[in-house]
PDB file of N, CA and C in Angstrom:
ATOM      1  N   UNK B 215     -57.669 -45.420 135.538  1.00  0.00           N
ATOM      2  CA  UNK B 215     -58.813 -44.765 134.912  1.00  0.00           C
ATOM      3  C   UNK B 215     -59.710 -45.789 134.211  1.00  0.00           C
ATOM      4  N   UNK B 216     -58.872 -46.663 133.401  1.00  0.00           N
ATOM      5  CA  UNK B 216     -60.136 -47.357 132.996  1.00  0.00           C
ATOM      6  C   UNK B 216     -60.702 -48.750 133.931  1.00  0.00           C
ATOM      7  N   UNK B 217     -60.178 -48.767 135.047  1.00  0.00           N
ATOM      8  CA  UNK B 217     -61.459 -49.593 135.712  1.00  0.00           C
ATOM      9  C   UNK B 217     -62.332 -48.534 136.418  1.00  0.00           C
ATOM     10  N   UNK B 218     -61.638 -47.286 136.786  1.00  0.00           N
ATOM     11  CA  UNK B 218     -63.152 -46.489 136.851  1.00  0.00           C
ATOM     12  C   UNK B 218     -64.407 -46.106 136.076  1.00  0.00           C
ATOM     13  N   UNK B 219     -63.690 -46.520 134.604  1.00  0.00           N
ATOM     14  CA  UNK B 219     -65.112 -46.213 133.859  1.00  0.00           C
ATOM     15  C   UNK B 219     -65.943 -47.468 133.858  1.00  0.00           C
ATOM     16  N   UNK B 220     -64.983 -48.590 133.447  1.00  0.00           N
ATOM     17  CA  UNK B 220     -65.570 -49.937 133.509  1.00  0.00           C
ATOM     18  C   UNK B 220     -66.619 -49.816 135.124  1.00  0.00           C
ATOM     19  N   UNK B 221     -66.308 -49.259 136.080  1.00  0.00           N
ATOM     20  CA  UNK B 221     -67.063 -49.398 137.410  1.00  0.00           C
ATOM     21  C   UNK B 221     -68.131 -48.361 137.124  1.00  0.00           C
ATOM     22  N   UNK B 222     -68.366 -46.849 136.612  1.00  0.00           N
ATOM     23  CA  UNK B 222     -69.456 -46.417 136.325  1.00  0.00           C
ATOM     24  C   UNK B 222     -70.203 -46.795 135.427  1.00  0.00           C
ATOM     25  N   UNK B 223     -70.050 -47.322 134.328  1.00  0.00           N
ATOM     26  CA  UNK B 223     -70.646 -48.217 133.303  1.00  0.00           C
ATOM     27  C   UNK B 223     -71.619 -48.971 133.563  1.00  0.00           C
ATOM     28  N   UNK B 224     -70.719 -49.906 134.822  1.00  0.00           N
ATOM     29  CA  UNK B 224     -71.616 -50.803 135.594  1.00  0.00           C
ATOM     30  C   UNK B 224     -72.869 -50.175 136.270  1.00  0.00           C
ATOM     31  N   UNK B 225     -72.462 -49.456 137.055  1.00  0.00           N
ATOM     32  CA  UNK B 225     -73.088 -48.646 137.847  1.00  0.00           C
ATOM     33  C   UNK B 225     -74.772 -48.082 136.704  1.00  0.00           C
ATOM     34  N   UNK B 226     -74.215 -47.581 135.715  1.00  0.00           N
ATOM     35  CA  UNK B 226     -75.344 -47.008 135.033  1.00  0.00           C
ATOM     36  C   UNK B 226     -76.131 -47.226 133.908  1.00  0.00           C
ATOM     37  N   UNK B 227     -75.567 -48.956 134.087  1.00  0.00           N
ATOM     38  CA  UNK B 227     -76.359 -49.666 132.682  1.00  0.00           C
ATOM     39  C   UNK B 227     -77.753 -49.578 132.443  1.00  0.00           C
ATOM     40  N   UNK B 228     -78.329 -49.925 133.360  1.00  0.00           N
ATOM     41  CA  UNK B 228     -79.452 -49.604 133.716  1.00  0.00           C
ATOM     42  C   UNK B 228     -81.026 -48.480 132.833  1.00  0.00           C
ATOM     43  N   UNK B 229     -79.712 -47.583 132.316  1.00  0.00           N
ATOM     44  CA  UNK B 229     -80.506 -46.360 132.308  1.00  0.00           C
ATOM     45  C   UNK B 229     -79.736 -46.019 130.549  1.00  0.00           C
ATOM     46  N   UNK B 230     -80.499 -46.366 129.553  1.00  0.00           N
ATOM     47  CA  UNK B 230     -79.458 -46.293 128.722  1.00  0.00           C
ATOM     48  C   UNK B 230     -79.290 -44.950 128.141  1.00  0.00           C
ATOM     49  N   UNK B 231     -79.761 -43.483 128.887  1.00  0.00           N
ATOM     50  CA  UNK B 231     -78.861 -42.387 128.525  1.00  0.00           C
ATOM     51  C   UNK B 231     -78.288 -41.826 128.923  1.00  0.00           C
ATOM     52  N   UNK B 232     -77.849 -42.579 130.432  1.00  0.00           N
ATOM     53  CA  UNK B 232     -76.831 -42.287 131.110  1.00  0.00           C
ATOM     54  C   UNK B 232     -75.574 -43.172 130.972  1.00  0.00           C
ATOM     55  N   UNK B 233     -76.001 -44.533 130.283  1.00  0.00           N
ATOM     56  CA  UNK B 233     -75.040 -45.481 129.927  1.00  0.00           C
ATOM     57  C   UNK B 233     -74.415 -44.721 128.354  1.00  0.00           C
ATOM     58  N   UNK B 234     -75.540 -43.971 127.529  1.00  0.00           N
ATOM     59  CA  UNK B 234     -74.792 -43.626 126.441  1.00  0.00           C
ATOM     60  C   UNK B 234     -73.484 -42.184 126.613  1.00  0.00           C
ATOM     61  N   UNK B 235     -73.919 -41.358 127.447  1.00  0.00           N
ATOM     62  CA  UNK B 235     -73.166 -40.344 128.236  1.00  0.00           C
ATOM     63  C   UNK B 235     -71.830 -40.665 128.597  1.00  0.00           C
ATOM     64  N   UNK B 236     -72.016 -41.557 129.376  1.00  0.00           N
ATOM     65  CA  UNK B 236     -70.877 -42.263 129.995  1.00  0.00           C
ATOM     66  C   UNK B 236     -70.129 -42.869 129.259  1.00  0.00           C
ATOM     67  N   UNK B 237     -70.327 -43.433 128.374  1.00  0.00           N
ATOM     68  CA  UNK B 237     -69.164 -44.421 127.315  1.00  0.00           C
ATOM     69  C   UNK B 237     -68.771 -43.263 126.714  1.00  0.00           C
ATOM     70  N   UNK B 238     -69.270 -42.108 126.510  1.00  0.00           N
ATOM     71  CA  UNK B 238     -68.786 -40.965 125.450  1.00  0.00           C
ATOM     72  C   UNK B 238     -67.682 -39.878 126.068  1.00  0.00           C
ATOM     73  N   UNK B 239     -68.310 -39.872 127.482  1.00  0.00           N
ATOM     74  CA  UNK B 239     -67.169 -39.628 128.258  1.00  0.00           C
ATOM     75  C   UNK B 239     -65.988 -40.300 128.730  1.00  0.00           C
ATOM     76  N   UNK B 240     -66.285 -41.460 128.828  1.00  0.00           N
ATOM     77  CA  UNK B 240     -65.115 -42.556 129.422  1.00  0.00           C
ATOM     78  C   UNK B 240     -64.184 -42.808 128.322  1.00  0.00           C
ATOM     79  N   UNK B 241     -64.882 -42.379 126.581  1.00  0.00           N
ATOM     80  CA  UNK B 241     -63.504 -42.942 125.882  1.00  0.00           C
ATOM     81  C   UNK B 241     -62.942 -41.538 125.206  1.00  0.00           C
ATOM     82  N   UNK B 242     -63.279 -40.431 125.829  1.00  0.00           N
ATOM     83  CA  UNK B 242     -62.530 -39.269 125.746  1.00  0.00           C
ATOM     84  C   UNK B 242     -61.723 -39.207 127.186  1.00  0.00           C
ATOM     85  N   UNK B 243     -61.276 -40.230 128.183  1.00  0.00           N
ATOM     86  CA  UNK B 243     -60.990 -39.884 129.000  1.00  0.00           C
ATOM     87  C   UNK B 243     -59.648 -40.563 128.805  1.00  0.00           C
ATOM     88  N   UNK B 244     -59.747 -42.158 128.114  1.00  0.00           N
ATOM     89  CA  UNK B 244     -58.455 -43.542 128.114  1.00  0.00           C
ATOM     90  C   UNK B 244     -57.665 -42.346 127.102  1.00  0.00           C
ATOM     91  N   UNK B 245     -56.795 -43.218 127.178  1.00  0.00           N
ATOM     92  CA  UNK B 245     -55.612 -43.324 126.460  1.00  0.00           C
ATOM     93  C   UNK B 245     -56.179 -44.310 125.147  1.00  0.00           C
ATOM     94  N   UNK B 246     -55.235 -44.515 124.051  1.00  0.00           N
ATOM     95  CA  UNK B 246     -55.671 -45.009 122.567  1.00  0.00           C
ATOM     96  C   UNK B 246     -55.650 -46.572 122.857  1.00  0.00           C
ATOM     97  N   UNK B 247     -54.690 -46.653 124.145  1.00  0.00           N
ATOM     98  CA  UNK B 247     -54.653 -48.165 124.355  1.00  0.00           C
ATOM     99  C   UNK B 247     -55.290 -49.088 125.095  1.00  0.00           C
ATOM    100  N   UNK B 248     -56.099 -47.999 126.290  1.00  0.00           N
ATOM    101  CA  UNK B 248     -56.959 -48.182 127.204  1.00  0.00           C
ATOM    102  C   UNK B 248     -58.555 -48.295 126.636  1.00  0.00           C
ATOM    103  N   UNK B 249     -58.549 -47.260 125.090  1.00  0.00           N
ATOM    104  CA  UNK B 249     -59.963 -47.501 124.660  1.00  0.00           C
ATOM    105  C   UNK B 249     -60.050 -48.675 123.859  1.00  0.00           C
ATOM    106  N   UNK B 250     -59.195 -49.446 123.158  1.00  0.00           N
ATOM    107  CA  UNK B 250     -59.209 -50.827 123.000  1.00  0.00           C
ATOM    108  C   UNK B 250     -59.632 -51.545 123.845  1.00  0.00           C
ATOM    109  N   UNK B 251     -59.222 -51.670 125.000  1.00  0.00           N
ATOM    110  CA  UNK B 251     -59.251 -52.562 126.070  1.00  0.00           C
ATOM    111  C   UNK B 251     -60.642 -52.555 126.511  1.00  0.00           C
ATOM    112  N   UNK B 252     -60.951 -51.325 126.926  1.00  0.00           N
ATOM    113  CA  UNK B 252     -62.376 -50.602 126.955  1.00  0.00           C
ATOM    114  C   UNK B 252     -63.904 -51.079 126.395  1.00  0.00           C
ATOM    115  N   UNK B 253     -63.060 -51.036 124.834  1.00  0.00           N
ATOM    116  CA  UNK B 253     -64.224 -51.255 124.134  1.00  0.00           C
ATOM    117  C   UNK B 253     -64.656 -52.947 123.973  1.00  0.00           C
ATOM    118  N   UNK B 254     -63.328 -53.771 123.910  1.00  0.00           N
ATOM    119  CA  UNK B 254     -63.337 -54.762 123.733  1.00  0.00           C
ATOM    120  C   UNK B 254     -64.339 -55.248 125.251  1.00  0.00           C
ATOM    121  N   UNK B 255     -63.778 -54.661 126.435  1.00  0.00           N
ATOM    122  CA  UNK B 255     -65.243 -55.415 127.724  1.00  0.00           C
ATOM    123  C   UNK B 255     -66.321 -54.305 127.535  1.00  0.00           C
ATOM    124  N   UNK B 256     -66.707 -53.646 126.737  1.00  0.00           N
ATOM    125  CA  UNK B 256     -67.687 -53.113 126.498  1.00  0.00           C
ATOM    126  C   UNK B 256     -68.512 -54.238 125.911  1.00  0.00           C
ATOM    127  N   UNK B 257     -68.111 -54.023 124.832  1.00  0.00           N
ATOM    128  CA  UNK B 257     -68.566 -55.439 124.210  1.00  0.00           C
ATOM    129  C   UNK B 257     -68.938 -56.574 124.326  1.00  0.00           C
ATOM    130  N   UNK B 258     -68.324 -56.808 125.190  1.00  0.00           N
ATOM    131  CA  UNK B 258     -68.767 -58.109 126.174  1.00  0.00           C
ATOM    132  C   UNK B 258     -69.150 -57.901 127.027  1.00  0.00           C
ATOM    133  N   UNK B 259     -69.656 -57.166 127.586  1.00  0.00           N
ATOM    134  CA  UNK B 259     -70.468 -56.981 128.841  1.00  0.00           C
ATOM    135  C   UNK B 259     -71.883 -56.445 128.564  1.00  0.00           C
ATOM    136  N   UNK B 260     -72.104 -55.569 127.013  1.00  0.00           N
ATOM    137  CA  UNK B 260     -73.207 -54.550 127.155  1.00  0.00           C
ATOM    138  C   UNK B 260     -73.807 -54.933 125.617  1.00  0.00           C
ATOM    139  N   UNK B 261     -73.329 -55.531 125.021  1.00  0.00           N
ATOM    140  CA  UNK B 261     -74.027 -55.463 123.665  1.00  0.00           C
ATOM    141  C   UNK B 261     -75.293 -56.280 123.458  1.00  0.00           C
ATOM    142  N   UNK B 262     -76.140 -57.147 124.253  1.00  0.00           N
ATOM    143  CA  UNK B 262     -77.482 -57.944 124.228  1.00  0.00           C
ATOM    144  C   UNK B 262     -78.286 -56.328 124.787  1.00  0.00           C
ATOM    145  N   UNK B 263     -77.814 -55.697 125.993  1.00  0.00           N
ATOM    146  CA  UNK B 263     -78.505 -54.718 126.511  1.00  0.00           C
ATOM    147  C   UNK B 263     -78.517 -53.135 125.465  1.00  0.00           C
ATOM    148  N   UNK B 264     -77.771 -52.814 125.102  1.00  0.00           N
ATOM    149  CA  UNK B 264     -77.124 -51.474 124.595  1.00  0.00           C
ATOM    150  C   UNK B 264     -76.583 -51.568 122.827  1.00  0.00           C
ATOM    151  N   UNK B 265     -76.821 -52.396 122.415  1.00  0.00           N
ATOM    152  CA  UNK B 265     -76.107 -52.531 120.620  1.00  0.00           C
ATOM    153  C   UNK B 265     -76.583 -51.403 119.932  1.00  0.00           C
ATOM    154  N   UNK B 266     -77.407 -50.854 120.144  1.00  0.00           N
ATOM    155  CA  UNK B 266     -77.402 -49.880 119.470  1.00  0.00           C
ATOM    156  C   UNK B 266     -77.021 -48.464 119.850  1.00  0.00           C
ATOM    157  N   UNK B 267     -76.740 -48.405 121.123  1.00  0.00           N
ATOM    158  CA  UNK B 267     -75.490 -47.463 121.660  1.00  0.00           C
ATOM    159  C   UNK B 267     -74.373 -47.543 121.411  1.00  0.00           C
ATOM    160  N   UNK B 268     -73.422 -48.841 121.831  1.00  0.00           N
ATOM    161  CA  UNK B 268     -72.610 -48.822 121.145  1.00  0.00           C
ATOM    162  C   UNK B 268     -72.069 -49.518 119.564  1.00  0.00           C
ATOM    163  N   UNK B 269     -73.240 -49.245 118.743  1.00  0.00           N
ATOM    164  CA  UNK B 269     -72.881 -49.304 117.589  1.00  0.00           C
ATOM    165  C   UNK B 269     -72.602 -47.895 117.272  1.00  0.00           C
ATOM    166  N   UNK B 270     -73.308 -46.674 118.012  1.00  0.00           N
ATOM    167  CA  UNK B 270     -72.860 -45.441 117.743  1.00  0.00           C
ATOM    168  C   UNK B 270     -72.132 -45.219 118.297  1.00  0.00           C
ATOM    169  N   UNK B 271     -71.703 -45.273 119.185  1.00  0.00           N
ATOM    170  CA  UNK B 271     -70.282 -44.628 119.824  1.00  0.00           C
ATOM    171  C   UNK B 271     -69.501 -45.535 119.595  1.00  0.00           C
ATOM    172  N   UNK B 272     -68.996 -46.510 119.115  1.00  0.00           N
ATOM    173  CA  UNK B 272     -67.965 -47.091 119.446  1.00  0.00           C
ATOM    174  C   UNK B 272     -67.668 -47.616 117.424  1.00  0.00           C
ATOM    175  N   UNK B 273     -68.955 -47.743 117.013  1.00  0.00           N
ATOM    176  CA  UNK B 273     -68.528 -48.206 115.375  1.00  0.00           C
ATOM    177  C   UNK B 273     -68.394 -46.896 114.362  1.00  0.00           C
ATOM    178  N   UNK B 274     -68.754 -45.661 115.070  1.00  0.00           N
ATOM    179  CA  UNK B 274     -68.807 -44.201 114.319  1.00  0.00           C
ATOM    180  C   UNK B 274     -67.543 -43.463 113.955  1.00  0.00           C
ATOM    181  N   UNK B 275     -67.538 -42.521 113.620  1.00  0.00           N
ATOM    182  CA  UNK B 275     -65.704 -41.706 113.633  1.00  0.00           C
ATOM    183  C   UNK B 275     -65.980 -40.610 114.849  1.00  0.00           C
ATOM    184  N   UNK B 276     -66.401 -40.937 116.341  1.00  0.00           N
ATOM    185  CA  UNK B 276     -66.391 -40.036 117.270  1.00  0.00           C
ATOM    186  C   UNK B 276     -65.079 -39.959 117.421  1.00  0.00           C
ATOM    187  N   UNK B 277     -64.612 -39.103 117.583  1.00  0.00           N
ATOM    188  CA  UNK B 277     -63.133 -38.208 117.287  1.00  0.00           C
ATOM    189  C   UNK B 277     -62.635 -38.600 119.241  1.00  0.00           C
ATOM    190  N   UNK B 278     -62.390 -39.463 119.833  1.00  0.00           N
ATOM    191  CA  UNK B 278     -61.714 -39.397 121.234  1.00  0.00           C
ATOM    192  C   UNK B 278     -60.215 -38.589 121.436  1.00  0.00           C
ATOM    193  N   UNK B 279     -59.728 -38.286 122.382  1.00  0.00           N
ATOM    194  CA  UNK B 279     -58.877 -37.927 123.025  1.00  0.00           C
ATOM    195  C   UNK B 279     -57.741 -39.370 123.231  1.00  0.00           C
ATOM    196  N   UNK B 280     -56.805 -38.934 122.649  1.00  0.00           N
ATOM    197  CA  UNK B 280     -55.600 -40.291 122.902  1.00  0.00           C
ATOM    198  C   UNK B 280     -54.551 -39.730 123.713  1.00  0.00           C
TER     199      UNK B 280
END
């Protein structure tokens, strides 16, 4: 699961409210250990493009699924 999100991510950077959609879905989808992992190549992959997306989804108390 999580290289499928990591692969739609990719897929929809592009467009950042489909990139914000998608991270909100993808980290209600991991596991508690998978959204670490997650967030950490989030981070490195999207934060020059997207920081202020994921400063909200990822620095907020969005309540995920573990």
């Amino acid at each position: 699961m999580l290289e499928l999100c990591k692969s739609v991510l990719n897929g929809v950077h592009t467009d950042k409210s489909l990139f914000r959609k998608e991270l909100i879905k993808s980290m209600s989808w991991l596991t508690a250990e998978d959204q670490l992992k997650f967030q950490t190549w989030v981070r490195n992959h999207f934060t020059q493009q997207h920081a202020d997306v994921i400063e909200e989804i990822l620095d907020t108390k969005y309540q995920f699924a573990s």
